[in-house]
XYZ file of C-alpha atoms in Angstrom:
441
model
C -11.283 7.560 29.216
C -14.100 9.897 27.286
C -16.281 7.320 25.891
C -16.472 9.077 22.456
C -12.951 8.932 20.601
C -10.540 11.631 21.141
C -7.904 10.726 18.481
C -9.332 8.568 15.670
C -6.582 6.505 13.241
C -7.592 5.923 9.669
C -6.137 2.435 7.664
C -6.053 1.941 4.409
C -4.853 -1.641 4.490
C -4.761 -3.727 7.246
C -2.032 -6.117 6.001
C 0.079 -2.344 5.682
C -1.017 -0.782 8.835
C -2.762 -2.698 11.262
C -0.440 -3.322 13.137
C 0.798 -0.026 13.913
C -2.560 1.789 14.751
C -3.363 -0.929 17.036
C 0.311 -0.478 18.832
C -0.619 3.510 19.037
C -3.860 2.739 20.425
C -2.439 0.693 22.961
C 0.243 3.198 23.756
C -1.712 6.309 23.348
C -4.691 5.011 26.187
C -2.205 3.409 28.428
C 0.312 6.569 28.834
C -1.723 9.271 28.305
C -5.491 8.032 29.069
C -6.799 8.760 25.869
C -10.258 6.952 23.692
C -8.485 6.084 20.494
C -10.798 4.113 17.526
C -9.233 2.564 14.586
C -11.666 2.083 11.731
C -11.235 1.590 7.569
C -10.968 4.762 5.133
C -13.768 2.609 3.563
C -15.898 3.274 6.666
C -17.740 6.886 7.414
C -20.458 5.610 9.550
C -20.172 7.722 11.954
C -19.261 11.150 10.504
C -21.874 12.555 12.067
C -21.636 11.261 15.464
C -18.107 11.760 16.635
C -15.903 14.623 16.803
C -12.178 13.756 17.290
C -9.839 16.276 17.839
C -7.048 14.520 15.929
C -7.343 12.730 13.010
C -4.465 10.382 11.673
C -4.452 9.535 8.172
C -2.401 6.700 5.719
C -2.104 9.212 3.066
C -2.655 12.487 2.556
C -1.094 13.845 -1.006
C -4.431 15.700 -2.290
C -7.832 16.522 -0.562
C -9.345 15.386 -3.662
C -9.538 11.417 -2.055
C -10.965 9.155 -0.023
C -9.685 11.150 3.043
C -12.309 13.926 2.030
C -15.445 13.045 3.923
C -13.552 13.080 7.303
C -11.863 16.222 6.965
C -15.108 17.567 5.687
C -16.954 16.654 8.933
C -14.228 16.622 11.506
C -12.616 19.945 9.727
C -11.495 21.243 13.178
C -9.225 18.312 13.969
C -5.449 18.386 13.966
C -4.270 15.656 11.103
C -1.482 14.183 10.714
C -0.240 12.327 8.185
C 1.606 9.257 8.621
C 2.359 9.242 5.150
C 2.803 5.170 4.531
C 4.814 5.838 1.480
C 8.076 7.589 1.106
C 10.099 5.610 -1.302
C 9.355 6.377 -4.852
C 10.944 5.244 -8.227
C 11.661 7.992 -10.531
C 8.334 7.760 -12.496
C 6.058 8.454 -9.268
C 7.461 11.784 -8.272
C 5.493 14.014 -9.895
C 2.238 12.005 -9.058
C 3.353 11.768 -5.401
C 3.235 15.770 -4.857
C 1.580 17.124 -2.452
C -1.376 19.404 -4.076
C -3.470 22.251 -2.653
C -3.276 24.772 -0.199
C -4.918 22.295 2.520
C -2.414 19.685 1.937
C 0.592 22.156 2.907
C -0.740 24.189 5.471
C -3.468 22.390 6.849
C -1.767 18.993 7.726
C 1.529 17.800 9.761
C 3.219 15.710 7.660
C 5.247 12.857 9.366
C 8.544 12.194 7.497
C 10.540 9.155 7.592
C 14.000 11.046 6.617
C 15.818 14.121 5.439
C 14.713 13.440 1.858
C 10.870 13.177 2.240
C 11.505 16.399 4.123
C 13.394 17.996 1.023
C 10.554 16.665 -1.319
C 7.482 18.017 0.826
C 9.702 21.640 1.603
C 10.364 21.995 -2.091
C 6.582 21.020 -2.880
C 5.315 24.377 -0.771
C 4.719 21.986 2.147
C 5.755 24.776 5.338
C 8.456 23.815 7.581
C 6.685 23.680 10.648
C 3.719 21.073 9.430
C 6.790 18.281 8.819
C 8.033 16.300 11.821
C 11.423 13.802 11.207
C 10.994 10.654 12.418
C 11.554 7.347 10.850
C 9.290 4.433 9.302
C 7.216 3.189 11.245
C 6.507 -0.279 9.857
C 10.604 -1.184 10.300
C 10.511 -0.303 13.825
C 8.540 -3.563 14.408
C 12.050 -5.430 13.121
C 13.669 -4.408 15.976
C 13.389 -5.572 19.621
C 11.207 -5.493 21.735
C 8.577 -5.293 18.545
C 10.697 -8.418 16.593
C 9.813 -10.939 19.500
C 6.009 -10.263 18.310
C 4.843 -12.297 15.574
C 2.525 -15.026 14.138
C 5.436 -17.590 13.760
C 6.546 -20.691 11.165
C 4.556 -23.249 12.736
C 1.385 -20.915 12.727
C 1.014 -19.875 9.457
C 2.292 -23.564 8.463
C -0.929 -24.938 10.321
C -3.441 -22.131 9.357
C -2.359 -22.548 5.305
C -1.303 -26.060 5.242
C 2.281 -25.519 3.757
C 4.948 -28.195 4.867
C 7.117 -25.967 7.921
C 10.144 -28.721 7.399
C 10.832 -27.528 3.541
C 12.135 -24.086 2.429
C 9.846 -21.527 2.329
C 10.204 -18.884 -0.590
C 8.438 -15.281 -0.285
C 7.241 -13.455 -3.016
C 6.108 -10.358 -2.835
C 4.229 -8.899 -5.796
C 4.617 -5.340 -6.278
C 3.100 -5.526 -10.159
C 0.727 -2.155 -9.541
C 0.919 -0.900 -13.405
C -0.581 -4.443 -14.618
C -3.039 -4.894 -11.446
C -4.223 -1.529 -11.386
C -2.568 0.013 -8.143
C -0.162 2.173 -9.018
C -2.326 5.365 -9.897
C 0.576 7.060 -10.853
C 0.671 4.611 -14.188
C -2.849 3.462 -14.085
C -4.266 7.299 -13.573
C -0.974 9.619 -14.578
C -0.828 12.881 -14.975
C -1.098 15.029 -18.521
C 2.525 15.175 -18.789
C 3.679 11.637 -17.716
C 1.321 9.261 -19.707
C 4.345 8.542 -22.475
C 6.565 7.338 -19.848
C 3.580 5.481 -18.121
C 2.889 3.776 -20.822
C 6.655 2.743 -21.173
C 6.098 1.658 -17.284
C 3.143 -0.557 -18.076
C 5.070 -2.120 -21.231
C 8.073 -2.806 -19.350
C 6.284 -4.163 -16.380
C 3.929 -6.906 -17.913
C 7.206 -8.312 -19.893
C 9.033 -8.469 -16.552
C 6.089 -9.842 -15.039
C 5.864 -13.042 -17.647
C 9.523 -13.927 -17.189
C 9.372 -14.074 -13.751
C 6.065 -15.926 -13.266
C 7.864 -18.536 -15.867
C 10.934 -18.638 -13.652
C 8.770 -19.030 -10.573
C 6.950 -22.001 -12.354
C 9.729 -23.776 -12.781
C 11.960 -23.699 -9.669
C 8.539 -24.680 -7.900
C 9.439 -28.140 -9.513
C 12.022 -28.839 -6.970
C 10.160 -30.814 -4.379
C 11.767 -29.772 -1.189
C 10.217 -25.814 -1.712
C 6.959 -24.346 -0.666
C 6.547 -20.375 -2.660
C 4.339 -18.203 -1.253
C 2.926 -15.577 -3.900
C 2.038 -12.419 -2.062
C -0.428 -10.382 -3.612
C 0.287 -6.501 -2.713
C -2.845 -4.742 -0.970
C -3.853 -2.912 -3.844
C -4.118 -6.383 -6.309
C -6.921 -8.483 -6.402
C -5.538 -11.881 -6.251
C -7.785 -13.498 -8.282
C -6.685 -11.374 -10.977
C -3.049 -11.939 -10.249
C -3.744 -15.889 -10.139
C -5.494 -15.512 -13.648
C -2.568 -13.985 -14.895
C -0.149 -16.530 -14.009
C -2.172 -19.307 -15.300
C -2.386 -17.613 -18.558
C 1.182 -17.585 -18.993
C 2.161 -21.166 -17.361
C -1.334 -23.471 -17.534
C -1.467 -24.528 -14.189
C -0.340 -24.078 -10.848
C 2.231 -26.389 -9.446
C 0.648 -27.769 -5.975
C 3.639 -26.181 -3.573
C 2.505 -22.445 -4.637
C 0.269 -20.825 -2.913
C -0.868 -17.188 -3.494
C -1.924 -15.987 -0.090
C -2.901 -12.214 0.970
C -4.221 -12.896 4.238
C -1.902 -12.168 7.672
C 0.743 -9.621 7.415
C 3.811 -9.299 5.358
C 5.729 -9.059 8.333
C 4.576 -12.596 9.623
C 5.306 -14.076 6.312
C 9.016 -12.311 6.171
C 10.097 -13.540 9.637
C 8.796 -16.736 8.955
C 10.146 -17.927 5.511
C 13.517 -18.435 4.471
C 14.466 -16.402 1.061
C 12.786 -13.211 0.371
C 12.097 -12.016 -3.481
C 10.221 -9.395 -5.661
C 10.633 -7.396 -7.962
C 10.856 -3.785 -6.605
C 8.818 -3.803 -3.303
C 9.989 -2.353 -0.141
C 9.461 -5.538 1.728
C 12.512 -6.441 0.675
C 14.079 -3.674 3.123
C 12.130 -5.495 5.571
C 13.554 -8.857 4.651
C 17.270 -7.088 5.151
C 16.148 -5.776 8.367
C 15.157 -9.052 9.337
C 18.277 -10.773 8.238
C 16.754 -13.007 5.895
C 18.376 -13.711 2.136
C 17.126 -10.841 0.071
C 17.171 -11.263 -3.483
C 15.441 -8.920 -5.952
C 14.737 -10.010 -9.765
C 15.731 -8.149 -12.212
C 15.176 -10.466 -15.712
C 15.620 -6.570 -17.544
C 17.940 -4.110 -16.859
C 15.535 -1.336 -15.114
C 15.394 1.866 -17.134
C 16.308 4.786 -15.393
C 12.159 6.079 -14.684
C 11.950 2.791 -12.835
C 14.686 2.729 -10.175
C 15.010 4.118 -6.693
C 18.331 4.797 -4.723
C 17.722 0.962 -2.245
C 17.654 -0.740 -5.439
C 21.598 0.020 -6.003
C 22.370 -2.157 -2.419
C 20.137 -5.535 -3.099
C 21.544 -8.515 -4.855
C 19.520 -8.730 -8.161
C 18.916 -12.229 -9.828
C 19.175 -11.738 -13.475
C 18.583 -15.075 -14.789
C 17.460 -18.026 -14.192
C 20.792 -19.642 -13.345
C 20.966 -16.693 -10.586
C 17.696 -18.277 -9.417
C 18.592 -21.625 -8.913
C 21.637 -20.366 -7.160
C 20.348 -18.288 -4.694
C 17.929 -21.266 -3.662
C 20.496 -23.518 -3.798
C 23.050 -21.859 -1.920
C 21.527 -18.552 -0.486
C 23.550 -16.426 -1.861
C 24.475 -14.716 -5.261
C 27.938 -12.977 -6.465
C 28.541 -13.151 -2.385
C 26.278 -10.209 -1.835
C 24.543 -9.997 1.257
C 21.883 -7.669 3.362
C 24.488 -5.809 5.266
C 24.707 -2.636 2.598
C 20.810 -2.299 2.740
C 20.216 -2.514 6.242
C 22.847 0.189 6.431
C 21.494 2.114 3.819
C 17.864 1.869 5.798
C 19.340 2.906 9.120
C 20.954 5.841 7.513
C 18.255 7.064 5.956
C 14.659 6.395 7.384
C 15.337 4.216 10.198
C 16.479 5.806 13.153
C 18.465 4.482 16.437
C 15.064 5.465 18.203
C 11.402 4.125 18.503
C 9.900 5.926 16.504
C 6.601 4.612 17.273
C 6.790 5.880 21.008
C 8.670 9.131 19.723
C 5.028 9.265 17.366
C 3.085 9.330 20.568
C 4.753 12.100 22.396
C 4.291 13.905 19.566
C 0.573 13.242 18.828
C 0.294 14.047 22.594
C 1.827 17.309 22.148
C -0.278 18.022 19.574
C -3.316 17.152 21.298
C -2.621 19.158 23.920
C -1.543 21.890 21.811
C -4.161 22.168 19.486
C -7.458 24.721 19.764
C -9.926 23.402 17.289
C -10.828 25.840 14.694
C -13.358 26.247 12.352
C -11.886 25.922 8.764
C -14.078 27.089 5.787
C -13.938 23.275 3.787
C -16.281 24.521 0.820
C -13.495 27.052 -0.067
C -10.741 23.980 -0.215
C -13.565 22.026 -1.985
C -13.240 24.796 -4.388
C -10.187 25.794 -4.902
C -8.746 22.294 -4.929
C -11.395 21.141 -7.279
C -12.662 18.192 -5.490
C -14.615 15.646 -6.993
C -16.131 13.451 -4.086
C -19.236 14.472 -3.048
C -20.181 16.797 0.027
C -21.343 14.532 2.869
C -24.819 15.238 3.674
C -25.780 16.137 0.014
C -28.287 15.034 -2.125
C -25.408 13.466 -4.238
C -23.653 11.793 -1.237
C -27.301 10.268 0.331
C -28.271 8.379 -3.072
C -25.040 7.022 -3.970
C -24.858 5.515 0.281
C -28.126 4.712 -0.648
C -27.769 2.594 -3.607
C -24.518 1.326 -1.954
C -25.897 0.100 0.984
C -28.778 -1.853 -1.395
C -26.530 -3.154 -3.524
C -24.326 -4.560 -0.637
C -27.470 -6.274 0.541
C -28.234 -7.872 -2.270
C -25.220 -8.915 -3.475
C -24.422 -6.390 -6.314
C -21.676 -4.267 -5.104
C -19.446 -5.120 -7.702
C -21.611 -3.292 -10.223
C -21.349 -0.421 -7.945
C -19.338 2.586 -9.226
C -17.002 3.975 -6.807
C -15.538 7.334 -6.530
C -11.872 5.902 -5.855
C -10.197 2.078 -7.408
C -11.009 -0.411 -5.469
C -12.927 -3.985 -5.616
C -14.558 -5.976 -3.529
C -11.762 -8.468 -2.517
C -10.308 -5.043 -1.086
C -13.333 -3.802 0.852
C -13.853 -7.423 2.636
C -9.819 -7.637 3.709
C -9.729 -4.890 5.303
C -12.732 -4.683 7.098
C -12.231 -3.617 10.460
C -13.964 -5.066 13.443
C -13.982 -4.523 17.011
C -12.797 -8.590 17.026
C -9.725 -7.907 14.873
C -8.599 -4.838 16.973
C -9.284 -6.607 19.912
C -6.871 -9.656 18.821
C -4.121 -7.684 17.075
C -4.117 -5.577 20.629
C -3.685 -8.894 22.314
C -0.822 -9.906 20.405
C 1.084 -6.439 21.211
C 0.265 -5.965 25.085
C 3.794 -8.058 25.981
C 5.902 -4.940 24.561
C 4.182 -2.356 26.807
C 6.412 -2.100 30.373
């Protein structure tokens, strides 16, 4: 292998994606001999040193992000986006559009289905910069990815939670209260009415559940885990919750550290209120219950939400711990719904590498002229190597020394809590790698 990086992979969150850039890395330098490097969209050290010739990307709706520096200095790289969200409710679509001319014809898109497909086509996205083929993420829920995971007894040791009671997961997917769903918390002109209808609805649904949660956590023989989502700063979210119940009842604990995926396989009931773990949780055959203590207007549903059992009331709640299941519903309809739709009867994590191989192989680097995208798409991060860019690294860099980075203004929502979690080392790539190696033949 080259010792500078031929194919560099960009995360977001590590608790979202870690996982599956290290099992690319793996697979990419063991089949094909390639020097792949994994590093955080928070980190551009080395823009200036290293030239891959393709770039893979979390997101990539809008050059006008934190994906900007990289294309900027690497502008003659093939990306490819692996596009880490696909499911929308009704009030995201028009946020989640693809925008600008470098979006659609500068990037391959990778879709998980025929309906992501339909969105980008009908967004101006061209046909041949989409490749179908399934979510990523659920491909670790099937064999020989599902015998890989931190298990019961491990996270029961590492977080001191009793492995002999019933463990209850909750994933929090509260983005228009905690500030991570941009399409409420930063809509567009013609959506802030029904964003604000979002937010209103939201923080009511919020309090009823967090009341519901405090008081099933009185039955001894539980342990609830609180999962903050990536984007929520749990100290925030624990704030919250003691605002509406006083304190916190010792068998909850709020945890964002390992992987959802750990925490799914390893706990017995699975709840939220809308996140797509809970197609995880049906692809891992575990109870999956989502609450629903207001009927959902029509801007906040999605199609999956139509095939998982919804707890309505508190009764429901006790019932579904109690007895596991509610109105006899099960996971069967979901997980059918999933494989239908954007999870294939393939690996679609090898079927990603041939195709990143093909494109590597395919692909004649080109000069592309970025300060006419910077223009036309009306970008507001700065140019890398400008006298903008320097003193704002600058002060950065001071302020992170000193302890002051939270007074720092950044060019994109984030916090501290965020930039510390998913820091990426040459340690935690080297252990995640570890963990994966048994699946390669």
């Amino acid at each position: 292998m080259k010792s500078d990086p031929e194919i560099v992979i960009l995360v977001e969150h590590i608790s979202r994606e870690f996982s599956i850039a290290s099992i690319l890395k793996m697979m990419l330098e063991s089949k094909y001999g390639y020097n792949v490097q994994i590093q955080s969209i928070y980190d551009t050290h080395n823009l200036n040193k290293i030239s891959p010739k393709i770039l893979l990307t979390p997101f990539f709706r809008s050059l006008n992000s934190m994906i900007f520096p990289f294309v900027y200095k690497w502008n003659q790289a093939r990306i490819i986006n692996l596009s880490y969200e696909q499911v929308f409710r009704s009030h995201q679509i028009k946020f989640r559009e693809p925008k600008g001319s470098f979006v659609k014809n500068e990037v391959l898109h990778v879709s998980w289905g025929e309906d992501f497909s339909k969105f980008l086509l009908q967004n101006g996205v061209s046909v041949e910069n989409i490749v179908l083929n399934g979510n990523l993420q659920y491909q670790l829920y099937k064999y020989p990815y599902r015998n890989v995971s931190y298990d019961r007894n491990f996270l029961s040791s590492k977080y001191n939670i009793s492995s002999t009671k019933k463990w209850i997961l909750f994933t929090e997917n509260y983005g228009a209260i905690f500030g991570g769903d941009k399409s409420v918390t930063h809509p567009l002109m013609e959506d802030r009415i029904t964003s604000e209808k979002v937010k209103t609805f939201v923080n009511k649904s919020f309090v009823k559940t967090m009341q519901w949660i405090d008081q099933i956590s009185r039955i001894n023989d539980l342990e609830i885990i609180i999962r903050p989502r990536p984007r929520t700063n749990k100290e925030n979210l624990i704030n919250y919750y003691k605002k509406i119940n006083g304190t916190i009842n010792s068998n909850i604990h709020f945890i964002k550290e390992d992987q959802a995926r750990d925490w799914i396989l390893s706990s017995d009931i699975i709840v939220s209120n809308y996140s797509t773990t809970l197609i995880e949780s049906a692809l891992a055959d575990k109870k999956t219950f989502m609450f629903e203590p207001f009927l959902f207007p029509k801007y906040m549903v999605s199609e999956w939400y139509l095939y998982v059992p919804k707890i309505r009331t508190f009764d429901d709640f006790k019932s579904c711990i109690k007895n596991n299941v509610l109105n006899n519903s099960n996971v069967e309809d979901l997980k059918k719904w999933a494989f239908n739709t954007i999870s294939p009867n393939f690996d679609v994590i090898d079927n990603l590498t041939t195709c990143i191989n093909e494109e590597y192989e395919n692909h004649t680097p080109i000069y592309r002229d970025m300060m006419k995208y910077f223009n036309e798409d009306r970008v507001k991060y700065s140019i890398p190597g400008s006298i903008n860019y320097n003193i704002r690294k600058f002060l950065r860099n001071l302020l992170t020394k000193v302890n002051l980075i939270k007074y720092y203004k950044q060019d994109y929502q984030s916090h501290l809590e965020i930039l510390e979690q998913d820091r990426i080392t040459e340690s935690k790539v080297k252990i995640e790698i570890n963990r994966w190696k048994s699946i390669i033949k």
